[in-house]
Amino acid sequence: MTGKVTRQRFSKNQWLEAGLKMLSNQGVDKLSIGNLSRTVGVAKTSFYWHFKDRQDLLDHMLEYWISEFNAVLTDNPDLPQLPPKQRLQTIADTVVGQDLAKYELAIRGWASHDEAAMAVFDNIHSRRMAVIQRAFADAGFDELEQKTRAELFNCYLNWGKVMNNDPASFKTTVNRVIPMLLLATVETD
């Protein structure tokens, strides 16, 4: 939507989505108020209606990422009530169906160079992993198995789309991964 800049007002959430999209496509270094304004074709005055400056935008982007892309899993009181397999399936269906992982890698990339963003990312990652690990605990796995299986599950949810760009195929693979992760412990040397 590049081109002529108009004086229309963008909602705060529209700016946040556009900011996350730019972060994902170009990285945090390219995310400037001017670049963002030109990309969405909206005057900078609309930006300043919602944010004080670039740092304010970045702070709000993290908050938005938490509330819109993570809280549905980390703060969902219904998930722990489901049996482990159904819980993992619900998590997978939610992540895949709502495309909740679409900014995950970009946020992590940004966090690798920004201490404050890393603190937020680590907190959310820990909360998410606790939800997933609890499903494996409830399935009867010991602590090491819970952690390993939760990491594999979370890794595939976040990287699977990168490896498999076809949404239907990605969902099929996720549905095949869950029963595999719930199989009994494999003996290792």
mmCIF file of C-alpha atoms in Angstrom:
data_model
loop_
_atom_site.group_PDB
_atom_site.id
_atom_site.type_symbol
_atom_site.label_atom_id
_atom_site.label_comp_id
_atom_site.label_asym_id
_atom_site.label_seq_id
_atom_site.Cartn_x
_atom_site.Cartn_y
_atom_site.Cartn_z
ATOM 1 C CA MET A 1 0.000 0.000 0.000
ATOM 2 C CA THR A 2 2.859 2.375 -0.723
ATOM 3 C CA GLY A 3 2.333 5.550 -2.655
ATOM 4 C CA LYS A 4 0.804 8.880 -1.821
ATOM 5 C CA VAL A 5 0.580 9.704 1.880
ATOM 6 C CA THR A 6 -2.919 10.716 2.969
ATOM 7 C CA ARG A 7 -4.154 12.462 6.083
ATOM 8 C CA GLN A 8 -6.509 9.638 7.071
ATOM 9 C CA ARG A 9 -6.243 8.395 10.617
ATOM 10 C CA PHE A 10 -5.084 4.855 11.228
ATOM 11 C CA SER A 11 -6.271 3.105 14.377
ATOM 12 C CA LYS A 12 -3.704 2.220 17.003
ATOM 13 C CA ASN A 13 -4.074 -1.484 16.180
ATOM 14 C CA GLN A 14 -3.566 -0.787 12.479
ATOM 15 C CA TRP A 15 -0.285 0.972 13.283
ATOM 16 C CA LEU A 16 0.749 -1.928 15.533
ATOM 17 C CA GLU A 17 -0.042 -4.543 12.873
ATOM 18 C CA ALA A 18 1.793 -2.498 10.260
ATOM 19 C CA GLY A 19 4.740 -2.141 12.617
ATOM 20 C CA LEU A 20 4.871 -5.879 13.279
ATOM 21 C CA LYS A 21 4.629 -6.593 9.573
ATOM 22 C CA MET A 22 7.488 -4.193 8.843
ATOM 23 C CA LEU A 23 9.507 -5.726 11.681
ATOM 24 C CA SER A 24 8.914 -9.172 10.185
ATOM 25 C CA ASN A 25 9.760 -8.135 6.627
ATOM 26 C CA GLN A 26 12.590 -5.650 7.178
ATOM 27 C CA GLY A 27 13.835 -5.910 10.756
ATOM 28 C CA VAL A 28 13.782 -3.482 13.646
ATOM 29 C CA ASP A 29 16.534 -1.260 12.190
ATOM 30 C CA LYS A 30 14.341 -0.346 9.197
ATOM 31 C CA LEU A 31 11.302 0.325 11.368
ATOM 32 C CA SER A 32 11.152 4.109 11.482
ATOM 33 C CA ILE A 33 8.144 6.387 11.730
ATOM 34 C CA GLY A 34 8.843 7.745 8.237
ATOM 35 C CA ASN A 35 9.266 4.310 6.642
ATOM 36 C CA LEU A 36 6.168 2.995 8.366
ATOM 37 C CA SER A 37 4.110 6.040 7.403
ATOM 38 C CA ARG A 38 5.196 5.770 3.754
ATOM 39 C CA THR A 39 4.568 2.019 3.676
ATOM 40 C CA VAL A 40 0.984 2.319 4.898
ATOM 41 C CA GLY A 41 0.350 5.548 2.985
ATOM 42 C CA VAL A 42 -0.798 7.506 6.028
ATOM 43 C CA ALA A 43 0.532 10.840 7.287
ATOM 44 C CA LYS A 44 2.832 10.816 10.321
ATOM 45 C CA THR A 45 0.323 12.982 12.212
ATOM 46 C CA SER A 46 -1.890 9.910 12.524
ATOM 47 C CA PHE A 47 1.039 8.053 14.106
ATOM 48 C CA TYR A 48 1.532 10.770 16.723
ATOM 49 C CA TRP A 49 -2.127 10.599 17.649
ATOM 50 C CA HIS A 50 -1.368 7.149 19.165
ATOM 51 C CA PHE A 51 2.360 7.116 20.005
ATOM 52 C CA LYS A 52 4.878 9.571 21.446
ATOM 53 C CA ASP A 53 7.814 8.313 19.408
ATOM 54 C CA ARG A 54 9.397 5.204 17.871
ATOM 55 C CA GLN A 55 10.240 3.679 21.262
ATOM 56 C CA ASP A 56 6.623 4.088 22.360
ATOM 57 C CA LEU A 57 5.563 2.234 19.209
ATOM 58 C CA LEU A 58 8.054 -0.569 19.915
ATOM 59 C CA ASP A 59 6.847 -0.881 23.518
ATOM 60 C CA HIS A 60 3.236 -1.039 22.375
ATOM 61 C CA MET A 61 4.128 -3.570 19.667
ATOM 62 C CA LEU A 62 5.423 -5.925 22.361
ATOM 63 C CA GLU A 63 2.285 -5.423 24.442
ATOM 64 C CA TYR A 64 0.125 -6.038 21.372
ATOM 65 C CA TRP A 65 2.103 -9.178 20.492
ATOM 66 C CA ILE A 66 1.525 -10.488 24.019
ATOM 67 C CA SER A 67 -2.202 -9.745 24.072
ATOM 68 C CA GLU A 68 -3.097 -10.677 20.498
ATOM 69 C CA PHE A 69 -0.688 -13.515 19.737
ATOM 70 C CA ASN A 70 0.046 -15.159 23.097
ATOM 71 C CA ALA A 71 -2.565 -14.531 25.794
ATOM 72 C CA VAL A 72 -5.064 -16.764 24.001
ATOM 73 C CA LEU A 73 -2.803 -19.654 25.036
ATOM 74 C CA THR A 74 -0.966 -18.459 28.148
ATOM 75 C CA ASP A 75 -4.026 -17.020 29.893
ATOM 76 C CA ASN A 76 -6.672 -19.498 28.731
ATOM 77 C CA PRO A 77 -8.351 -21.074 31.790
ATOM 78 C CA ASP A 78 -10.049 -23.754 29.652
ATOM 79 C CA LEU A 79 -6.858 -25.347 28.298
ATOM 80 C CA PRO A 80 -5.753 -27.106 31.509
ATOM 81 C CA GLN A 81 -9.182 -28.743 31.753
ATOM 82 C CA LEU A 82 -8.703 -30.643 28.472
ATOM 83 C CA PRO A 83 -7.059 -34.075 28.245
ATOM 84 C CA PRO A 84 -3.402 -33.786 27.098
ATOM 85 C CA LYS A 85 -3.916 -34.834 23.468
ATOM 86 C CA GLN A 86 -6.931 -32.564 23.042
ATOM 87 C CA ARG A 87 -5.054 -29.735 24.793
ATOM 88 C CA LEU A 88 -2.102 -30.011 22.403
ATOM 89 C CA GLN A 89 -4.492 -30.253 19.454
ATOM 90 C CA THR A 90 -6.332 -27.135 20.634
ATOM 91 C CA ILE A 91 -3.035 -25.266 21.017
ATOM 92 C CA ALA A 92 -1.954 -26.357 17.527
ATOM 93 C CA ASP A 93 -5.325 -25.526 15.970
ATOM 94 C CA THR A 94 -5.271 -22.096 17.607
ATOM 95 C CA VAL A 95 -1.690 -21.282 16.620
ATOM 96 C CA VAL A 96 -2.138 -22.516 13.046
ATOM 97 C CA GLY A 97 -5.733 -21.338 12.557
ATOM 98 C CA GLN A 98 -5.123 -17.825 13.874
ATOM 99 C CA ASP A 99 -1.563 -17.607 12.510
ATOM 100 C CA LEU A 100 -0.289 -16.744 15.989
ATOM 101 C CA ALA A 101 3.333 -17.546 15.166
ATOM 102 C CA LYS A 102 3.594 -15.162 12.212
ATOM 103 C CA TYR A 103 5.683 -12.604 14.119
ATOM 104 C CA GLU A 104 7.439 -14.972 16.522
ATOM 105 C CA LEU A 105 10.740 -15.168 14.664
ATOM 106 C CA ALA A 106 10.822 -11.421 14.003
ATOM 107 C CA ILE A 107 10.206 -10.645 17.675
ATOM 108 C CA ARG A 108 12.951 -13.105 18.634
ATOM 109 C CA GLY A 109 15.344 -11.548 16.117
ATOM 110 C CA TRP A 110 14.651 -8.084 17.502
ATOM 111 C CA ALA A 111 15.030 -9.370 21.072
ATOM 112 C CA SER A 112 18.479 -10.746 20.307
ATOM 113 C CA HIS A 113 19.670 -7.115 20.005
ATOM 114 C CA ASP A 114 17.425 -5.435 22.583
ATOM 115 C CA GLU A 115 17.616 -6.307 26.269
ATOM 116 C CA ALA A 116 14.125 -5.028 27.115
ATOM 117 C CA ALA A 117 12.543 -6.896 24.200
ATOM 118 C CA MET A 118 14.434 -10.042 25.255
ATOM 119 C CA ALA A 119 13.041 -9.804 28.782
ATOM 120 C CA VAL A 120 9.499 -9.635 27.368
ATOM 121 C CA PHE A 121 10.162 -12.438 24.889
ATOM 122 C CA ASP A 122 11.699 -14.685 27.570
ATOM 123 C CA ASN A 123 8.767 -14.092 29.909
ATOM 124 C CA ILE A 124 6.183 -14.990 27.257
ATOM 125 C CA HIS A 125 8.239 -17.947 26.050
ATOM 126 C CA SER A 126 8.448 -19.300 29.614
ATOM 127 C CA ARG A 127 4.704 -18.886 30.124
ATOM 128 C CA ARG A 128 3.930 -20.583 26.808
ATOM 129 C CA MET A 129 6.337 -23.427 27.515
ATOM 130 C CA ALA A 130 4.757 -23.966 30.949
ATOM 131 C CA VAL A 131 1.336 -24.411 29.309
ATOM 132 C CA ILE A 132 2.702 -26.881 26.760
ATOM 133 C CA GLN A 133 4.910 -28.715 29.250
ATOM 134 C CA ARG A 134 1.928 -29.164 31.594
ATOM 135 C CA ALA A 135 0.148 -31.143 28.861
ATOM 136 C CA PHE A 136 3.080 -33.565 28.704
ATOM 137 C CA ALA A 137 3.198 -33.740 32.518
ATOM 138 C CA ASP A 138 -0.486 -34.635 32.564
ATOM 139 C CA ALA A 139 0.248 -37.316 29.944
ATOM 140 C CA GLY A 140 2.598 -38.934 32.457
ATOM 141 C CA PHE A 141 6.054 -37.944 31.213
ATOM 142 C CA ASP A 142 8.897 -37.162 33.610
ATOM 143 C CA GLU A 143 10.296 -33.640 33.807
ATOM 144 C CA LEU A 144 13.051 -34.098 31.223
ATOM 145 C CA GLU A 145 10.640 -35.716 28.743
ATOM 146 C CA GLN A 146 8.063 -32.967 29.348
ATOM 147 C CA LYS A 147 10.606 -30.254 28.619
ATOM 148 C CA THR A 148 12.028 -31.973 25.536
ATOM 149 C CA ARG A 149 8.623 -32.754 24.032
ATOM 150 C CA ALA A 150 7.309 -29.263 24.791
ATOM 151 C CA GLU A 151 10.340 -27.718 23.095
ATOM 152 C CA LEU A 152 9.874 -29.910 20.014
ATOM 153 C CA PHE A 153 6.179 -29.089 19.835
ATOM 154 C CA ASN A 154 6.738 -25.356 20.258
ATOM 155 C CA CYS A 155 9.613 -25.392 17.785
ATOM 156 C CA TYR A 156 7.489 -27.018 15.108
ATOM 157 C CA LEU A 157 4.602 -24.597 15.711
ATOM 158 C CA ASN A 158 6.986 -21.673 15.200
ATOM 159 C CA TRP A 159 9.243 -23.034 12.451
ATOM 160 C CA GLY A 160 6.895 -25.439 10.701
ATOM 161 C CA LYS A 161 5.324 -22.749 8.579
ATOM 162 C CA VAL A 162 8.778 -21.626 7.451
ATOM 163 C CA MET A 163 9.633 -25.201 6.450
ATOM 164 C CA ASN A 164 6.222 -25.943 4.955
ATOM 165 C CA ASN A 165 4.582 -22.903 3.350
ATOM 166 C CA ASP A 166 1.370 -24.726 2.369
ATOM 167 C CA PRO A 167 -1.125 -24.151 5.248
ATOM 168 C CA ALA A 168 -3.051 -27.397 4.664
ATOM 169 C CA SER A 169 0.126 -29.467 4.582
ATOM 170 C CA PHE A 170 1.478 -27.674 7.644
ATOM 171 C CA LYS A 171 -1.723 -28.437 9.570
ATOM 172 C CA THR A 172 -1.607 -32.095 8.469
ATOM 173 C CA THR A 173 1.957 -32.414 9.697
ATOM 174 C CA VAL A 174 1.114 -30.765 13.034
ATOM 175 C CA ASN A 175 -1.750 -33.239 13.441
ATOM 176 C CA ARG A 176 0.696 -36.103 12.823
ATOM 177 C CA VAL A 177 3.316 -34.705 15.214
ATOM 178 C CA ILE A 178 1.034 -34.637 18.286
ATOM 179 C CA PRO A 179 0.469 -38.433 18.540
ATOM 180 C CA MET A 180 4.191 -38.987 17.945
ATOM 181 C CA LEU A 181 5.089 -36.694 20.831
ATOM 182 C CA LEU A 182 2.654 -38.524 23.082
ATOM 183 C CA LEU A 183 4.197 -41.952 22.423
ATOM 184 C CA ALA A 184 5.926 -43.652 25.344
ATOM 185 C CA THR A 185 9.468 -42.740 26.247
ATOM 186 C CA VAL A 186 12.161 -44.044 23.934
ATOM 187 C CA GLU A 187 15.220 -45.551 25.657
ATOM 188 C CA THR A 188 18.479 -43.782 24.879
ATOM 189 C CA ASP A 189 22.089 -44.679 25.607
#
